Coordinates of C-alpha atoms and ligand atoms in Angstrom, one line a residue:
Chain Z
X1 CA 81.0 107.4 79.3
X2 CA 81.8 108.3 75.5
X3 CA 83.2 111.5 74.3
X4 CA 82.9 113.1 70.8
X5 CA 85.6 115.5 69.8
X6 CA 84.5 117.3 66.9
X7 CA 82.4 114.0 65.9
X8 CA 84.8 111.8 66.3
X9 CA 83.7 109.4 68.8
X10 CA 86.4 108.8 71.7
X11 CA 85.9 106.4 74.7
X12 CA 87.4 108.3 77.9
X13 CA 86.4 107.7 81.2
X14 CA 86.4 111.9 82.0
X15 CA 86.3 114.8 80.1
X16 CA 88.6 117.7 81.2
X17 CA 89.2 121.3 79.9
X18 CA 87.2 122.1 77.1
X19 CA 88.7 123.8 74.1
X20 CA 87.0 126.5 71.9
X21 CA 85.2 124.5 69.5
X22 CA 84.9 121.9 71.1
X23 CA 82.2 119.7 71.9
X24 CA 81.6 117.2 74.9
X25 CA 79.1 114.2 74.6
X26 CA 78.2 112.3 77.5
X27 CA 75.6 109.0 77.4
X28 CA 74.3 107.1 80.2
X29 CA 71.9 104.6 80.1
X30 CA 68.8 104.4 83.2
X31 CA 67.2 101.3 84.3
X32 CA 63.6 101.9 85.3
X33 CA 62.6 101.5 89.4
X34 CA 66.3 101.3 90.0
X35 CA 66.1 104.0 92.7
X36 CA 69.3 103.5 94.3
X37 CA 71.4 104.8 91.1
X38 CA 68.6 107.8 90.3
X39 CA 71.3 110.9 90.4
X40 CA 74.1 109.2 89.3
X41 CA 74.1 110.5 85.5
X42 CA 72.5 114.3 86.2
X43 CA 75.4 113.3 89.3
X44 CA 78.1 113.4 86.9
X45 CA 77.0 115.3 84.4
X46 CA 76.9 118.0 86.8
X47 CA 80.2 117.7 88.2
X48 CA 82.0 118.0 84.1
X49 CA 80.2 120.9 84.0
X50 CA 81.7 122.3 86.8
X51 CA 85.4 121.1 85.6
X52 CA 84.9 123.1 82.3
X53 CA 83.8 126.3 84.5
X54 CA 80.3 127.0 83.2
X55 CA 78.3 129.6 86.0
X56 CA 76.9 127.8 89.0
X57 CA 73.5 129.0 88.8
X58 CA 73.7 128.0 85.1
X59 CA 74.9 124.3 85.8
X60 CA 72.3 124.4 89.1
X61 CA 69.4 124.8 86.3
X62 CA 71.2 122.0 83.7
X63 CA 70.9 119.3 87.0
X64 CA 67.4 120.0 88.1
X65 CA 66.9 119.6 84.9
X66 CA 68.5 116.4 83.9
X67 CA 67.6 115.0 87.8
X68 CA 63.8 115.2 87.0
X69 CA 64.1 113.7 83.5
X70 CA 65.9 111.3 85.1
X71 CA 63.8 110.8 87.7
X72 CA 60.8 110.6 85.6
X73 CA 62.9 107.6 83.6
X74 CA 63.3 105.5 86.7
X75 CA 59.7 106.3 88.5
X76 CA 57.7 106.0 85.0
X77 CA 59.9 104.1 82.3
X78 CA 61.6 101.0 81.8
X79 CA 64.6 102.1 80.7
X80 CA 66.4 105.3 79.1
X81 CA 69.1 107.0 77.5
X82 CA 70.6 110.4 78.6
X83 CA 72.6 112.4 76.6
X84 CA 74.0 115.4 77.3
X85 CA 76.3 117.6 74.7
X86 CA 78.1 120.4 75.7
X87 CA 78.9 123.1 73.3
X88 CA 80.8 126.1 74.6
X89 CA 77.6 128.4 75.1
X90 CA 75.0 125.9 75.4
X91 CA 74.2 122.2 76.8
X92 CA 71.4 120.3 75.2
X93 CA 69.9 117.4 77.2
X94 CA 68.2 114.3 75.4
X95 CA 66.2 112.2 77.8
X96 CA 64.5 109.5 75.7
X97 CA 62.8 106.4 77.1
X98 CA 61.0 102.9 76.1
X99 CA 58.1 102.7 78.6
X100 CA 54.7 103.8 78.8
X101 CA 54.0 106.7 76.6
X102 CA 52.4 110.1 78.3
X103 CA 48.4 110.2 76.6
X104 CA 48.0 113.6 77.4
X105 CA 51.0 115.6 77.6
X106 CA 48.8 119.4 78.3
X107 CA 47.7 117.6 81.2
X108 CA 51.2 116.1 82.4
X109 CA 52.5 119.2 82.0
X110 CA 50.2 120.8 84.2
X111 CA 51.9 121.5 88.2
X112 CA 50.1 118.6 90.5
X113 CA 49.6 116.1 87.8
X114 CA 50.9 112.9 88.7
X115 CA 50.2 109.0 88.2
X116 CA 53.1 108.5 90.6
X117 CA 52.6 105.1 92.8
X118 CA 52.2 105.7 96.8
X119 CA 55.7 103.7 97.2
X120 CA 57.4 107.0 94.5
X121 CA 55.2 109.4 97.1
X122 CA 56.8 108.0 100.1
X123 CA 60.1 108.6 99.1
X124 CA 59.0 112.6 98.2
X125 CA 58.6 113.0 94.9
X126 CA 55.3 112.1 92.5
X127 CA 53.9 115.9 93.1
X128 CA 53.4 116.4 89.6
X129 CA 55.8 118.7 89.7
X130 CA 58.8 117.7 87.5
X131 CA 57.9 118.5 83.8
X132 CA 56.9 122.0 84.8
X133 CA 60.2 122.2 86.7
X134 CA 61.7 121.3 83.3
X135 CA 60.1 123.7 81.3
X136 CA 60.6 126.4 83.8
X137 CA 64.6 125.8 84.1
X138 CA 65.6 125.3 80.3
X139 CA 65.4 128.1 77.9
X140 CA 64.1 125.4 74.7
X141 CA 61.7 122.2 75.8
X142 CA 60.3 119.6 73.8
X143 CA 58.3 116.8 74.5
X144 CA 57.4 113.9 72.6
X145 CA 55.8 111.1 73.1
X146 CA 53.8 107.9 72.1
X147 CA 51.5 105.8 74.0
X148 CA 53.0 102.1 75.0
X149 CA 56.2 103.4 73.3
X150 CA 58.0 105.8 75.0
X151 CA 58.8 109.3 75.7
X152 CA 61.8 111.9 74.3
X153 CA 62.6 114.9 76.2
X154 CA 65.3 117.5 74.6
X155 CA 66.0 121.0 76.4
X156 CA 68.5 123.7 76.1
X157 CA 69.8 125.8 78.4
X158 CA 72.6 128.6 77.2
X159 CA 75.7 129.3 79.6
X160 CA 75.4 133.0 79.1
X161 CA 71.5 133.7 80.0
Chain G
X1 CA 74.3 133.3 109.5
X2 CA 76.5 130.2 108.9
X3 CA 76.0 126.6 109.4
X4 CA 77.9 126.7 113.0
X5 CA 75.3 129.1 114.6
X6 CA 72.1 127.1 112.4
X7 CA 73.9 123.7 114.4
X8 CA 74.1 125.8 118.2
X9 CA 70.1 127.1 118.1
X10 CA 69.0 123.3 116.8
X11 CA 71.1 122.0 119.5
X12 CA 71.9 120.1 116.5
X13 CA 74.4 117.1 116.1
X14 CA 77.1 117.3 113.3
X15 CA 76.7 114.1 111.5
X16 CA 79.3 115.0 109.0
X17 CA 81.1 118.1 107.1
X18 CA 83.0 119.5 110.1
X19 CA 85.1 121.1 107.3
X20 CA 82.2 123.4 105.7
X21 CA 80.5 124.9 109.0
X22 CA 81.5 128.2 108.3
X23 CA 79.5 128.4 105.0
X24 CA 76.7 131.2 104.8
X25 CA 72.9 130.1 104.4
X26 CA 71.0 132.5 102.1
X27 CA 67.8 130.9 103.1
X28 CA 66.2 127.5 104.5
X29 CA 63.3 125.4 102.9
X30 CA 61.4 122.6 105.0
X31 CA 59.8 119.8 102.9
X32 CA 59.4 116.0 102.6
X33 CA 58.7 116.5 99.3
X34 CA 62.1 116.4 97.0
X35 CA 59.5 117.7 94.3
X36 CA 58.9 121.2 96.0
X37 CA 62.6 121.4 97.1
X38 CA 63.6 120.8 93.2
X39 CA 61.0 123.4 92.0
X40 CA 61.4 125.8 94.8
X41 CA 64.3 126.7 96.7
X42 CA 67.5 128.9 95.6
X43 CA 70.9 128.5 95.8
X44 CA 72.3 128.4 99.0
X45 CA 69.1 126.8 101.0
X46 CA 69.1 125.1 104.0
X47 CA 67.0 122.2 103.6
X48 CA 65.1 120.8 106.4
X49 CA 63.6 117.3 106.2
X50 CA 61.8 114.2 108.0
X51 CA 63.1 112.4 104.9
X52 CA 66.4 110.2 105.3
X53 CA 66.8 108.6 102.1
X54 CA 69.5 108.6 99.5
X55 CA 67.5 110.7 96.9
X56 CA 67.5 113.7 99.7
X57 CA 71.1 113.9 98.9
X58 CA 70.5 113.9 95.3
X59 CA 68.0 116.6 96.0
X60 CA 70.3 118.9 97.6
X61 CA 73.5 118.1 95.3
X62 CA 71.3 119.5 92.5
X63 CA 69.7 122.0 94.2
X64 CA 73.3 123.2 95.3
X65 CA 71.9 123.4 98.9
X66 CA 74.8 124.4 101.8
X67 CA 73.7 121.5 104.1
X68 CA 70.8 119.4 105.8
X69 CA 69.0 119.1 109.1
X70 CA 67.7 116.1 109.5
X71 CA 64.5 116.8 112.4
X72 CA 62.5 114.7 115.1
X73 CA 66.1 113.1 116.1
X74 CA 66.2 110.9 112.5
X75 CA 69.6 109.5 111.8
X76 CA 70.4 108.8 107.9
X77 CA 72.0 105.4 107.0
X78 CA 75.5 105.1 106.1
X79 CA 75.1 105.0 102.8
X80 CA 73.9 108.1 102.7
X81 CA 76.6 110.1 104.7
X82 CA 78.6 108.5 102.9
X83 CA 77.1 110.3 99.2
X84 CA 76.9 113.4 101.8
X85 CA 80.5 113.6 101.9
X86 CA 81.2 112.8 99.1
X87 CA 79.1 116.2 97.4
X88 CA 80.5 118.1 100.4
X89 CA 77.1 118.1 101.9
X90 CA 77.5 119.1 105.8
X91 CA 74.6 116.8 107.9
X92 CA 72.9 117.2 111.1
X93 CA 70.1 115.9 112.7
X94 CA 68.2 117.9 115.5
X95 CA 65.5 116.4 117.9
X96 CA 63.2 119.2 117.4
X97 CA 59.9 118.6 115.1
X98 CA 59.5 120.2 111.6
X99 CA 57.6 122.7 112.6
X100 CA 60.0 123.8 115.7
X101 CA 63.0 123.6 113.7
X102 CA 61.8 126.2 111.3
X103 CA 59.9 128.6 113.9
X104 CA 63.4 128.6 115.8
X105 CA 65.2 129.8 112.2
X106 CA 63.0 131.8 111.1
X107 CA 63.2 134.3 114.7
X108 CA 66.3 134.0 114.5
X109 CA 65.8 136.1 111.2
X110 CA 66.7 133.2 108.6
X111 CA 64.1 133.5 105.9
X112 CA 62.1 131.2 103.8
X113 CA 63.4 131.1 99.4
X114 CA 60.1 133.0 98.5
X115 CA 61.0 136.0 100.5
X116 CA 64.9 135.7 99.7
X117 CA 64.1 136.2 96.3
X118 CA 61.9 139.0 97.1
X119 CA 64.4 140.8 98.8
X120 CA 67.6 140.0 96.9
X121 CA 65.3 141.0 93.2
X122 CA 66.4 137.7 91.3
Ligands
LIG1 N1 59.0 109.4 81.0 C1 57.7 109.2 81.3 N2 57.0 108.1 80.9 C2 55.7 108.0 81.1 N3 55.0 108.9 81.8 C3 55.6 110.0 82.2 C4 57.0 110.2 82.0 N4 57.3 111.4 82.5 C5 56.1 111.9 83.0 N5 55.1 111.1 82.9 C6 53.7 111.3 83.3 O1 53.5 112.6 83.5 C7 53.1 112.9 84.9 C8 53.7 114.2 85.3 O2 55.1 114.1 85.4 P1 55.9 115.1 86.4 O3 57.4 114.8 86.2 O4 55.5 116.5 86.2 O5 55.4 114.6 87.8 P2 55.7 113.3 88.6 O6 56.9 112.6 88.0 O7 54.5 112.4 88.7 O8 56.0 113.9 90.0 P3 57.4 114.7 90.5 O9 58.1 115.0 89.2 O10 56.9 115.9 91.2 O11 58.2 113.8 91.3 C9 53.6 111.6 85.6 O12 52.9 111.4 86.8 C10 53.3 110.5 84.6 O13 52.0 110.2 84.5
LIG2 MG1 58.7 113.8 87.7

């Protein structure tokens, strides 16, 4: 896990209390199909959030959030980077990943579109249901993407909504 | 009503999280789909599920849900109690179906998240 202070970059295995001015930046990388560590980043970018005291419904929408990016890294990438930067009144969530691309993203964002395989189905998820999810629970999405390149998801949410 | 009384009308076993039983339950959601449980449910929720899997936990740490029934008598692995615990995730498992499990909650006057939300106006 890496921390910047004030863009100095610091190594530190946790992040504590959180100054005023002060910005945390946590990076995890994701490993595509690896469904046995899908959590652990949203996981533990969940549980800073709660050590620096940011409202519970507010850090419940930041880890749906990241869960379903990350999710959608493992079930549709090959691999991915999360970061996650939290400012005192807002966290911003990068979710960028080398894999298949989306070709239509009004379609993908639409509730019930998946391409999810049955063995992603089986273990209850593939509804189609995770980009509108993101939209709906950050106040800024954007999604970009290229075909047989990847794809880069970036939300906001704000602590005070 | 608190986890303790949900345990007593499933004739539900305690699989872990003796600790939290006395937590309230704002509403309850049954799915096998972690998608609709993501997209759905509220803070709070009691999630029932014929799903035993490791990314159920997951499901509910994120959601913030205040425990899991497990239904039809389905016992998770140990590595997932053991991620249970860890999130402070109380677990039980109840040999009544899906569809039982809910019926029984529901007359007992636990709602589902639509109609919390109605009610409580968030
Ligand atoms: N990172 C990604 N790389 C490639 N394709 C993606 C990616 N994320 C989403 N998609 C495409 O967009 C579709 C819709 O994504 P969405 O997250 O809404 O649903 P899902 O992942 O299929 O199911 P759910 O999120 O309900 O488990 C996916 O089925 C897939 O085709
Ligand atoms: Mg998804």
């Amino acid at each position: 896990m890496f921390c910047t202070k004030k863009g100095y970059a610091v190594v530190r295995e946790r992040c504590c209390a959180m100054e005023d001015e002060q910005t945390i930046v946590l990076e995890f990388t994701l490993k595509g199909s690896d469904f046995n560590a899908a959590g652990e980043t949203s996981s533990k970018i969940k549980k800073v959030l709660q050590q620096i005291g940011v409202k519970s419904d507010i850090i419940r929408r930041i880890a749906i959030s990241s869960y379903e990016a990350e999710m959608n890294v493992i079930i549709h990438a090959y691999q991915g980077k999360v970061r996650a930067t939290i400012y005192p009144d807002r966290t911003e969530l990068v979710v960028e990943d080398e894999g298949p691309g989306i070709a239509d993203i009004g379609l993908a964002m639409q509730e019930g579109y998946s391409t999810a395989p049955d063995h992603v189905r089986e273990m209850g998820f593939g509804a189609g249901m995770g980009l509108p999810n993101m939209a709906r629970c950050s106040d800024k999405f954007d999604i970009q993407s290229a075909v047989e390149e990847g794809t880069k998801i970036t939300m906001t949410i704000f602590h005070n909504a | 009503m608190n986890l303790k009384e949900i345990q007593k009308m499933l004739e539900a076993e305690l699989v872990c999280g003796a600790e939290w039983l006395g937590r309230e339950v704002a509403c309850a959601c049954g799915a096998d789909l972690m998608s609709d449980v993501l997209a759905f449910t509220k803070e709070r929720t009691l999630l029932l599920t014929g799903m035993t899997n490791i990314q159920v936990i997951r499901t509910a740490e994120m959601s913030d849900c205040v425990g899991i029934v497990f239904v039809r008598g389905k016992k998770p692995g140990q590595d997932v109690i053991e991620l249970a615990i860890e999130n402070k995730l109380p677990l039980f498992v109840t040999n009544f179906p899906m569809y039982e499990a809910c019926g029984v909650l529901y007359e007992k006057g636990l709602c589902g998240c639509a109609r919390a939300v109605l009610r409580h106006g968030g």
